[in-house]
Every structure is written in structure tokens, then in C-alpha cells.
PDB file of C-alpha atoms and ligand atoms in Angstrom:
ATOM      1  CA  MET A   1       3.721  41.929  29.482  1.00 68.00           C
ATOM      2  CA  ASP A   2       2.773  38.656  27.849  1.00 93.00           C
ATOM      3  CA  CYS A   3       2.862  36.493  30.983  1.00 98.00           C
ATOM      4  CA  LEU A   4      -0.633  35.265  31.854  1.00 98.00           C
ATOM      5  CA  PHE A   5      -0.010  35.240  35.597  1.00 98.00           C
ATOM      6  CA  CYS A   6       1.616  38.715  35.563  1.00 98.00           C
ATOM      7  CA  ARG A   7      -1.577  39.936  33.891  1.00 98.00           C
ATOM      8  CA  ILE A   8      -3.700  38.238  36.560  1.00 98.00           C
ATOM      9  CA  ILE A   9      -1.602  39.821  39.335  1.00 98.00           C
ATOM     10  CA  ALA A  10      -1.988  43.229  37.628  1.00 98.00           C
ATOM     11  CA  GLY A  11      -5.769  42.748  37.515  1.00 98.00           C
ATOM     12  CA  GLU A  12      -5.894  42.801  33.722  1.00 97.00           C
ATOM     13  CA  ILE A  13      -7.370  39.298  33.730  1.00 98.00           C
ATOM     14  CA  PRO A  14      -9.943  38.459  36.425  1.00 98.00           C
ATOM     15  CA  SER A  15      -9.197  35.860  39.073  1.00 98.00           C
ATOM     16  CA  THR A  16     -10.747  34.676  42.308  1.00 98.00           C
ATOM     17  CA  LYS A  17      -8.298  36.029  44.848  1.00 98.00           C
ATOM     18  CA  VAL A  18      -7.793  34.072  48.057  1.00 98.00           C
ATOM     19  CA  TYR A  19      -4.880  36.018  49.573  1.00 98.00           C
ATOM     20  CA  GLU A  20      -2.531  38.866  48.700  1.00 98.00           C
ATOM     21  CA  ASP A  21       0.330  40.661  50.380  1.00 98.00           C
ATOM     22  CA  GLU A  22       3.259  42.790  49.268  1.00 98.00           C
ATOM     23  CA  ASN A  23       5.105  39.895  47.656  1.00 98.00           C
ATOM     24  CA  VAL A  24       2.594  37.125  47.029  1.00 98.00           C
ATOM     25  CA  TYR A  25      -0.702  36.674  45.182  1.00 98.00           C
ATOM     26  CA  ALA A  26      -2.954  33.598  45.552  1.00 99.00           C
ATOM     27  CA  PHE A  27      -6.054  32.713  43.526  1.00 99.00           C
ATOM     28  CA  ARG A  28      -8.228  29.737  42.647  1.00 98.00           C
ATOM     29  CA  ASP A  29      -7.076  27.459  39.852  1.00 98.00           C
ATOM     30  CA  ILE A  30      -9.381  27.600  36.824  1.00 98.00           C
ATOM     31  CA  ASN A  31      -9.318  23.798  36.562  1.00 98.00           C
ATOM     32  CA  PRO A  32      -9.443  22.525  40.157  1.00 98.00           C
ATOM     33  CA  GLN A  33      -7.989  19.099  40.881  1.00 97.00           C
ATOM     34  CA  ALA A  34      -9.289  18.994  44.469  1.00 97.00           C
ATOM     35  CA  PRO A  35     -12.104  20.673  46.432  1.00 98.00           C
ATOM     36  CA  VAL A  36      -9.587  23.394  47.293  1.00 98.00           C
ATOM     37  CA  HIS A  37      -7.033  24.222  44.593  1.00 98.00           C
ATOM     38  CA  VAL A  38      -5.228  27.523  44.993  1.00 98.00           C
ATOM     39  CA  LEU A  39      -2.160  28.839  43.166  1.00 99.00           C
ATOM     40  CA  VAL A  40       0.360  30.836  45.215  1.00 99.00           C
ATOM     41  CA  LEU A  41       2.693  33.070  43.189  1.00 98.00           C
ATOM     42  CA  PRO A  42       5.463  35.578  43.744  1.00 98.00           C
ATOM     43  CA  LYS A  43       4.362  38.946  42.352  1.00 98.00           C
ATOM     44  CA  LYS A  44       7.821  39.315  40.834  1.00 98.00           C
ATOM     45  CA  HIS A  45       8.040  37.404  37.590  1.00 98.00           C
ATOM     46  CA  MET A  46      10.273  34.338  37.533  1.00 98.00           C
ATOM     47  CA  ALA A  47       9.802  31.359  35.274  1.00 98.00           C
ATOM     48  CA  ASN A  48       9.963  28.585  37.830  1.00 98.00           C
ATOM     49  CA  ILE A  49      11.656  27.432  41.012  1.00 98.00           C
ATOM     50  CA  LEU A  50      15.066  27.379  39.322  1.00 98.00           C
ATOM     51  CA  GLU A  51      14.939  31.197  39.253  1.00 98.00           C
ATOM     52  CA  ALA A  52      13.752  31.624  42.856  1.00 98.00           C
ATOM     53  CA  ASP A  53      15.941  32.724  45.756  1.00 98.00           C
ATOM     54  CA  GLY A  54      15.541  31.916  49.429  1.00 98.00           C
ATOM     55  CA  ALA A  55      13.699  35.142  50.222  1.00 98.00           C
ATOM     56  CA  THR A  56      11.106  34.384  47.564  1.00 98.00           C
ATOM     57  CA  MET A  57      10.625  30.848  48.858  1.00 98.00           C
ATOM     58  CA  ALA A  58      10.180  32.172  52.394  1.00 98.00           C
ATOM     59  CA  GLN A  59       7.535  34.621  51.153  1.00 98.00           C
ATOM     60  CA  LEU A  60       5.753  31.837  49.296  1.00 98.00           C
ATOM     61  CA  THR A  61       5.850  29.653  52.396  1.00 98.00           C
ATOM     62  CA  GLU A  62       4.166  32.378  54.425  1.00 98.00           C
ATOM     63  CA  GLY A  63       1.579  32.770  51.644  1.00 98.00           C
ATOM     64  CA  ILE A  64       0.907  29.028  51.611  1.00 98.00           C
ATOM     65  CA  LYS A  65       0.390  29.025  55.375  1.00 98.00           C
ATOM     66  CA  ARG A  66      -2.019  31.952  55.117  1.00 98.00           C
ATOM     67  CA  VAL A  67      -3.966  30.217  52.321  1.00 98.00           C
ATOM     68  CA  ALA A  68      -4.113  26.988  54.358  1.00 98.00           C
ATOM     69  CA  ASP A  69      -5.520  28.959  57.275  1.00 98.00           C
ATOM     70  CA  ILE A  70      -8.046  30.891  55.146  1.00 98.00           C
ATOM     71  CA  GLU A  71      -9.231  27.727  53.397  1.00 98.00           C
ATOM     72  CA  GLY A  72      -9.414  25.650  56.580  1.00 98.00           C
ATOM     73  CA  LEU A  73      -6.735  23.194  55.483  1.00 98.00           C
ATOM     74  CA  SER A  74      -4.368  23.398  58.427  1.00 97.00           C
ATOM     75  CA  LYS A  75      -6.069  20.803  60.641  1.00 97.00           C
ATOM     76  CA  ASP A  76      -6.374  17.912  58.168  1.00 98.00           C
ATOM     77  CA  GLY A  77      -3.495  18.805  55.878  1.00 98.00           C
ATOM     78  CA  PHE A  78      -2.958  19.471  52.216  1.00 98.00           C
ATOM     79  CA  ARG A  79      -0.448  18.983  49.386  1.00 98.00           C
ATOM     80  CA  ILE A  80       1.800  21.501  47.638  1.00 98.00           C
ATOM     81  CA  VAL A  81       3.141  20.959  44.105  1.00 98.00           C
ATOM     82  CA  SER A  82       5.267  23.101  41.807  1.00 98.00           C
ATOM     83  CA  ASN A  83       5.666  21.840  38.276  1.00 98.00           C
ATOM     84  CA  CYS A  84       8.967  22.798  36.645  1.00 98.00           C
ATOM     85  CA  GLY A  85       9.763  22.636  32.956  1.00 98.00           C
ATOM     86  CA  ARG A  86       8.747  20.187  30.263  1.00 98.00           C
ATOM     87  CA  ASN A  87       9.085  16.949  32.196  1.00 98.00           C
ATOM     88  CA  GLY A  88       7.291  18.522  35.146  1.00 98.00           C
ATOM     89  CA  CYS A  89       4.428  19.476  32.792  1.00 98.00           C
ATOM     90  CA  GLN A  90       4.625  23.158  33.694  1.00 98.00           C
ATOM     91  CA  SER A  91       2.119  24.978  31.468  1.00 98.00           C
ATOM     92  CA  VAL A  92       2.444  28.571  32.722  1.00 98.00           C
ATOM     93  CA  GLU A  93       5.980  29.933  32.976  1.00 98.00           C
ATOM     94  CA  HIS A  94       5.543  32.051  36.098  1.00 98.00           C
ATOM     95  CA  LEU A  95       6.540  30.283  39.314  1.00 98.00           C
ATOM     96  CA  HIS A  96       3.495  29.039  41.183  1.00 98.00           C
ATOM     97  CA  ILE A  97       2.792  26.604  43.986  1.00 98.00           C
ATOM     98  CA  HIS A  98      -0.380  24.515  43.766  1.00 98.00           C
ATOM     99  CA  VAL A  99      -2.110  24.138  47.152  1.00 98.00           C
ATOM    100  CA  LEU A 100      -4.464  21.148  47.041  1.00 98.00           C
ATOM    101  CA  GLY A 101      -6.768  19.998  49.797  1.00 98.00           C
ATOM    102  CA  GLY A 102     -10.248  19.834  51.189  1.00 98.00           C
ATOM    103  CA  ALA A 103     -10.410  16.033  50.877  1.00 98.00           C
ATOM    104  CA  LYS A 104      -8.164  12.973  51.185  1.00 97.00           C
ATOM    105  CA  LEU A 105      -5.922  13.129  48.104  1.00 97.00           C
ATOM    106  CA  SER A 106      -4.610  10.246  46.023  1.00 96.00           C
ATOM    107  CA  GLU A 107      -1.440   8.615  47.330  1.00 95.00           C
ATOM    108  CA  GLY A 108       0.338   8.773  43.975  1.00 92.00           C
ATOM    109  CA  MET A 109       2.613  11.674  43.222  1.00 88.00           C
ATOM    110  CA  ALA A 110       3.337  11.122  39.540  1.00 88.00           C
TER     111      ALA A 110
HETATM  112  P1  DGP B   1       1.020  24.238  35.728  1.00 61.96           P
HETATM  113  O1  DGP B   1       0.488  23.226  34.764  1.00 61.96           O
HETATM  114  O2  DGP B   1       1.690  23.638  36.941  1.00 61.96           O
HETATM  115  O3  DGP B   1       1.871  25.279  35.015  1.00 61.96           O
HETATM  116  O4  DGP B   1      -0.261  24.964  36.308  1.00 61.96           O
HETATM  117  C1  DGP B   1      -0.911  26.023  35.691  1.00 61.96           C
HETATM  118  C2  DGP B   1      -2.264  26.115  36.295  1.00 61.96           C
HETATM  119  O5  DGP B   1      -2.813  27.374  35.966  1.00 61.96           O
HETATM  120  C3  DGP B   1      -3.266  25.076  35.765  1.00 61.96           C
HETATM  121  O6  DGP B   1      -3.638  24.212  36.838  1.00 61.96           O
HETATM  122  C4  DGP B   1      -4.452  25.874  35.281  1.00 61.96           C
HETATM  123  C5  DGP B   1      -4.195  27.247  35.822  1.00 61.96           C
HETATM  124  N1  DGP B   1      -4.610  28.321  34.945  1.00 61.96           N
HETATM  125  C6  DGP B   1      -4.223  28.511  33.656  1.00 61.96           C
HETATM  126  N2  DGP B   1      -4.778  29.623  33.164  1.00 61.96           N
HETATM  127  C7  DGP B   1      -5.528  30.154  34.165  1.00 61.96           C
HETATM  128  C8  DGP B   1      -6.348  31.311  34.260  1.00 61.96           C
HETATM  129  O7  DGP B   1      -6.498  32.114  33.340  1.00 61.96           O
HETATM  130  N3  DGP B   1      -6.977  31.521  35.453  1.00 61.96           N
HETATM  131  C9  DGP B   1      -6.828  30.673  36.514  1.00 61.96           C
HETATM  132  N4  DGP B   1      -7.498  30.962  37.628  1.00 61.96           N
HETATM  133  N5  DGP B   1      -6.053  29.582  36.456  1.00 61.96           N
HETATM  134  C10 DGP B   1      -5.419  29.323  35.295  1.00 61.96           C
END
């Protein structure tokens, strides 16, 4: 298993867990870009959103909503981002959704 995020999910590499259920694991990004920066992943390995099916996206959506609730983001809002491939600057090839919030974010997207 040479996927960094699979090793984090398996507990082989430590992480600061925010939320976990049967299908989803969420932990704090090591290099936060906002006061709250959490990564939400499917436990099943898939490289990026191109490999995800609808059931996986529904599970991730539920995980995102749980993280937003836990982190107190639901009232004032937050941003989700999923980088895909080279042009998207994806650096870890295990699908993950960035959840960013805790302050007013920049208006730019790219
Ligand atoms: P992306 O560039 O979209 O593939 O995002 C990968 C994110 O993963 C990046 O924001 C930094 C984060 N990251 C990389 N390695 C680790 C790690 O070992 N632990 C944690 N908590 N985050 C990591």
C-alpha cells in the first residue's frame, strides 16, 4: 500500500481526525490554507473524482456536512475544493475534498 492517504486511513501514519464513518475519513490538512482546513476522503482508494461513482459522492457529501457541523462552519459557510490531475495541481492521488472555512475566504477560485 503505497498511497499516503490509504496509510493515514489505516492509522499507519498519524493524522488529526475530525470525523469518521464506515465509508469516509476526515482529518486536518498538514498545511492549512484557512483557519479550518479539513480533507474528506472515501476510505476506498480511488485516484480522483473521475473514478468516483454517485454513491461515493453521496457519502462524501454526508461527510462534508458532518465536518461542517463539527467545525461550526454551517452558519457562515465554507468552500469545498477537489483538485484533479496535473492542471488541477492534485498532489496526492487519493480522492479528497478540501473543506475550507472559519473566516471570509478570498473571492478568487484559481
Ligand atoms: P492536493 O494538492 O489537492 O492533492 O491536496 C493534498 C493535501 O494533502 C495538501 O493540502 C497537503 C495535504 N497533505 C499531504 N500530506 C499530508 C500528510 O501527511 N498529513 C496531512 N494531514 N495532510 C497532508
